[in-house]
Amino acid sequence: DAGVIQSPRHEVTEMGQEVTLRCKPISGHDYLFWYRQTMMRGLELLIYFNNNVPIDDSGMPEDRFSAKMPNASFSTLKIQPSEPRDSAVYFCASRRGGGNQPQHFGDGTRLSIL
Amino acid sequence: AQSVAQPEDQVNVAEGNPLTVKCTYSVSGNPYLFWYVQYPNRGLQFLLKYITGDNLVKGSYGFEAEFNKSQTSFHLKKPSALVSDSALYFCAVVLYNQGGKLIFGQGTELSVKP
């Protein structure tokens, strides 16, 4: 079975540009999570969806960040405008069912904002 | 506040020796606990979980973890370390009153030398 698929794997762009990260969860999974990983702050949950509906976006750092899940097989995380401090690895994860089930992670998007 | 702590940033062991990676938690109620492993440039991979039942949980790649309610700990163990076990290990606790969100520890870098 295919795992969680993220694209692009690497993104380098200049400050002020719009960045869109993409995620395809595992088929049949009803939860989707977006995380950010940095050396300083570790692994942070940004937002999660249940059945395509955003449930908790309290981790989204600023209004510059937005996330959508238009259907069960696709989600985007957008940063507009981007800033150097947004540089990090962004992970998407999906899960089938409740909190006693493991989350399955993609291999991440390494984002560098110059 | 609900939290999870990994007191060691790095653990060094010789190949063939037993290894322990420590984790303590603070949650209200009965915890759901997970261990994940992250290899370089990859996403987190599920190793094992404790939900209920036997305090000794067995997982992937020969790893096991012992749940200790009185010490609020969930240490990861392996009887004989391999060089290929070298990676970053994360302990996580589920906030099951918040949609099953995971709170991660800061991670422990395990280095196994030949």
Short mmCIF file of C-alpha atoms in Angstrom, two decimals:
data_model
loop_
_atom_site.label_atom_id
_atom_site.label_comp_id
_atom_site.label_asym_id
_atom_site.label_seq_id
_atom_site.Cartn_x
_atom_site.Cartn_y
_atom_site.Cartn_z
CA ASP A 1 0.00 0.00 0.00
CA ALA A 2 1.18 3.51 -0.73
CA GLY A 3 2.00 5.59 2.27
CA VAL A 4 1.39 9.28 2.81
CA ILE A 5 2.73 11.19 -0.17
CA GLN A 6 4.03 14.73 0.12
CA SER A 7 5.21 17.09 -2.58
CA PRO A 8 7.51 18.71 -3.25
CA ARG A 9 10.25 17.05 -1.18
CA HIS A 10 12.34 20.20 -1.27
CA GLU A 11 11.36 23.81 -1.88
CA VAL A 12 13.65 26.81 -1.99
CA THR A 13 12.09 30.19 -2.56
CA GLU A 14 12.60 33.84 -1.77
CA MET A 15 10.99 35.72 1.05
CA GLY A 16 7.58 37.08 0.16
CA GLN A 17 6.70 34.32 -2.27
CA GLU A 18 3.70 32.06 -1.86
CA VAL A 19 4.47 28.46 -0.95
CA THR A 20 2.08 25.54 -1.34
CA LEU A 21 2.78 22.16 0.19
CA ARG A 22 0.73 19.13 -0.84
CA CYS A 23 -0.29 15.92 0.85
CA LYS A 24 -2.08 12.77 -0.22
CA PRO A 25 -3.12 10.72 2.81
CA ILE A 26 -3.46 6.96 2.92
CA SER A 27 -6.72 5.84 1.38
CA GLY A 28 -9.40 5.23 3.99
CA HIS A 29 -7.78 7.35 6.66
CA ASP A 30 -10.19 9.89 8.13
CA TYR A 31 -7.74 12.09 10.03
CA LEU A 32 -5.04 14.28 8.54
CA PHE A 33 -2.39 16.22 10.45
CA TRP A 34 0.12 18.89 9.45
CA TYR A 35 3.30 19.25 11.53
CA ARG A 36 6.37 21.45 11.41
CA GLN A 37 9.80 20.28 12.62
CA THR A 38 12.67 22.57 13.53
CA MET A 39 15.76 22.14 15.64
CA MET A 40 14.67 24.87 18.02
CA ARG A 41 11.02 23.95 18.52
CA GLY A 42 10.97 20.25 17.74
CA LEU A 43 7.79 18.76 16.26
CA GLU A 44 4.76 21.05 16.36
CA LEU A 45 1.20 20.24 15.34
CA LEU A 46 -0.13 23.00 13.10
CA ILE A 47 -3.64 21.81 12.22
CA TYR A 48 -5.65 18.63 11.85
CA PHE A 49 -8.71 17.57 9.92
CA ASN A 50 -11.33 14.92 10.50
CA ASN A 51 -13.37 13.83 7.48
CA ASN A 52 -11.99 16.83 5.56
CA VAL A 53 -13.16 19.32 8.20
CA PRO A 54 -10.58 21.39 10.11
CA ILE A 55 -10.94 20.56 13.79
CA ASP A 56 -8.09 22.35 15.53
CA ASP A 57 -5.91 25.02 13.95
CA SER A 58 -4.57 26.42 17.21
CA GLY A 59 -1.03 25.53 16.17
CA MET A 60 -1.06 27.60 13.01
CA PRO A 61 1.50 30.28 13.76
CA GLU A 62 0.01 33.23 11.91
CA ASP A 63 -2.59 34.29 9.41
CA ARG A 64 0.04 33.81 6.75
CA PHE A 65 -0.55 30.08 7.12
CA SER A 66 -3.66 28.39 5.77
CA ALA A 67 -4.64 24.77 5.16
CA LYS A 68 -7.39 23.14 3.16
CA MET A 69 -8.67 19.65 2.55
CA PRO A 70 -11.05 19.78 -0.42
CA ASN A 71 -11.53 16.01 -0.47
CA ALA A 72 -10.47 12.87 1.34
CA SER A 73 -7.39 12.34 -0.81
CA PHE A 74 -5.76 15.76 -0.88
CA SER A 75 -4.69 18.54 1.43
CA THR A 76 -2.61 21.69 1.05
CA LEU A 77 -0.71 23.91 3.43
CA LYS A 78 -0.10 27.39 2.09
CA ILE A 79 2.19 30.14 3.35
CA GLN A 80 1.64 33.60 1.95
CA PRO A 81 3.80 35.63 2.17
CA SER A 82 6.69 33.41 3.23
CA GLU A 83 9.41 34.54 5.63
CA PRO A 84 12.87 33.10 6.44
CA ARG A 85 11.65 31.95 9.87
CA ASP A 86 9.21 29.62 8.11
CA SER A 87 12.14 27.48 7.02
CA ALA A 88 11.55 24.00 8.42
CA VAL A 89 10.54 20.48 7.49
CA TYR A 90 6.78 20.16 7.14
CA PHE A 91 5.19 16.76 7.64
CA CYS A 92 1.78 15.46 6.81
CA ALA A 93 0.37 12.44 8.66
CA SER A 94 -2.84 10.49 8.41
CA ARG A 95 -4.69 8.12 10.70
CA ARG A 96 -7.63 5.76 10.49
CA GLY A 97 -9.93 6.05 13.47
CA GLY A 98 -9.39 7.23 17.02
CA GLY A 99 -6.39 8.24 19.09
CA ASN A 100 -5.46 4.67 19.95
CA GLN A 101 -4.36 4.18 16.34
CA PRO A 102 -0.93 5.25 15.05
CA GLN A 103 -0.39 8.16 12.74
CA HIS A 104 1.41 7.46 9.46
CA PHE A 105 3.83 10.14 8.32
CA GLY A 106 4.98 11.25 4.91
CA ASP A 107 8.64 11.95 4.28
CA GLY A 108 8.15 15.67 4.57
CA THR A 109 8.84 18.82 2.59
CA ARG A 110 12.08 20.61 3.42
CA LEU A 111 11.32 24.29 2.98
CA SER A 112 13.99 26.96 2.75
CA ILE A 113 13.01 30.61 2.55
CA LEU A 114 15.88 32.86 1.48
CA ALA B 1 -0.44 20.67 31.84
CA GLN B 2 -0.21 17.49 29.81
CA SER B 3 3.29 16.78 28.58
CA VAL B 4 5.89 14.22 27.70
CA ALA B 5 9.60 14.47 28.42
CA GLN B 6 12.65 12.67 27.09
CA PRO B 7 15.40 13.55 29.57
CA GLU B 8 18.31 12.55 27.32
CA ASP B 9 19.13 14.41 24.11
CA GLN B 10 21.53 11.65 23.11
CA VAL B 11 22.17 8.03 24.02
CA ASN B 12 25.33 6.22 22.99
CA VAL B 13 25.63 2.43 23.11
CA ALA B 14 27.93 -0.18 21.65
CA GLU B 15 26.57 -2.65 19.15
CA GLY B 16 25.31 -5.77 20.87
CA ASN B 17 24.67 -4.03 24.18
CA PRO B 18 21.18 -3.40 25.55
CA LEU B 19 19.73 0.05 24.99
CA THR B 20 17.19 2.16 26.86
CA VAL B 21 15.64 5.42 25.72
CA LYS B 22 13.73 7.14 28.50
CA CYS B 23 10.33 8.81 28.44
CA THR B 24 8.14 10.23 31.19
CA TYR B 25 4.68 11.67 30.82
CA SER B 26 2.17 13.83 32.60
CA VAL B 27 -1.48 13.43 31.61
CA SER B 28 -4.80 13.29 33.34
CA GLY B 29 -6.45 9.90 33.21
CA ASN B 30 -5.07 6.77 31.62
CA PRO B 31 -2.48 7.51 28.96
CA TYR B 32 -2.18 6.27 25.40
CA LEU B 33 1.56 6.23 24.65
CA PHE B 34 3.51 5.79 21.44
CA TRP B 35 7.10 5.48 20.27
CA TYR B 36 8.19 6.61 16.82
CA VAL B 37 11.56 6.49 15.06
CA GLN B 38 12.89 8.95 12.50
CA TYR B 39 15.74 8.16 10.12
CA PRO B 40 17.56 10.99 8.31
CA ASN B 41 15.44 12.75 5.70
CA ARG B 42 12.45 10.54 6.44
CA GLY B 43 9.16 10.90 8.25
CA LEU B 44 8.40 9.37 11.62
CA GLN B 45 7.69 5.64 11.67
CA PHE B 46 5.48 3.96 14.26
CA LEU B 47 7.31 1.50 16.53
CA LEU B 48 4.85 0.52 19.23
CA LYS B 49 2.06 1.72 21.47
CA TYR B 50 0.58 1.20 24.90
CA ILE B 51 -3.17 1.50 25.22
CA THR B 52 -4.11 -0.88 27.99
CA GLY B 53 -3.25 -4.33 29.28
CA ASP B 54 0.20 -5.84 29.64
CA ASN B 55 2.77 -3.31 30.80
CA LEU B 56 5.43 -4.74 28.48
CA VAL B 57 4.67 -3.89 24.88
CA LYS B 58 6.52 -5.42 21.94
CA GLY B 59 6.95 -3.58 18.66
CA SER B 60 8.81 -3.44 15.39
CA TYR B 61 12.52 -4.24 14.83
CA GLY B 62 12.87 -6.02 18.18
CA PHE B 63 11.98 -3.00 20.28
CA GLU B 64 9.85 -3.16 23.38
CA ALA B 65 8.67 -0.65 25.95
CA GLU B 66 7.68 -0.92 29.57
CA PHE B 67 4.77 1.10 30.91
CA ASN B 68 5.15 2.04 34.58
CA LYS B 69 2.14 3.86 35.95
CA SER B 70 3.63 4.66 39.36
CA GLN B 71 6.69 6.26 37.80
CA THR B 72 4.71 7.71 34.87
CA SER B 73 7.30 6.30 32.50
CA PHE B 74 7.32 4.49 29.17
CA HIS B 75 10.95 3.61 28.44
CA LEU B 76 11.95 2.09 25.10
CA LYS B 77 14.27 -0.90 25.23
CA LYS B 78 16.07 -3.37 23.04
CA PRO B 79 18.15 -6.30 24.33
CA SER B 80 20.88 -6.04 21.69
CA ALA B 81 21.48 -2.83 19.74
CA LEU B 82 22.36 -2.72 16.05
CA VAL B 83 24.26 0.02 14.22
CA SER B 84 21.17 0.37 12.01
CA ASP B 85 19.14 1.36 15.09
CA SER B 86 20.94 4.72 15.07
CA ALA B 87 18.19 7.30 14.58
CA LEU B 88 16.05 9.89 16.35
CA TYR B 89 13.41 8.46 18.69
CA PHE B 90 10.25 10.22 19.79
CA CYS B 91 7.90 9.38 22.61
CA ALA B 92 4.35 10.71 22.32
CA VAL B 93 1.20 10.84 24.44
CA VAL B 94 -2.32 11.07 23.09
CA LEU B 95 -4.71 13.77 24.22
CA TYR B 96 -7.81 11.70 23.76
CA ASN B 97 -10.08 14.52 24.90
CA GLN B 98 -8.71 16.57 22.01
CA GLY B 99 -9.42 14.35 19.06
CA GLY B 100 -6.47 12.11 19.68
CA LYS B 101 -3.83 14.79 19.16
CA LEU B 102 -0.29 13.64 19.87
CA ILE B 103 2.13 15.56 22.06
CA PHE B 104 5.71 14.61 21.23
CA GLY B 105 8.79 14.67 23.39
CA GLN B 106 11.79 16.58 22.10
CA GLY B 107 13.42 13.44 20.73
CA THR B 108 16.48 11.38 21.68
CA GLU B 109 19.30 10.78 19.25
CA LEU B 110 20.44 7.17 19.54
CA SER B 111 23.93 6.38 18.32
CA VAL B 112 25.05 2.76 18.14
CA LYS B 113 28.76 2.26 17.49
CA PRO B 114 30.32 -0.93 16.09
#
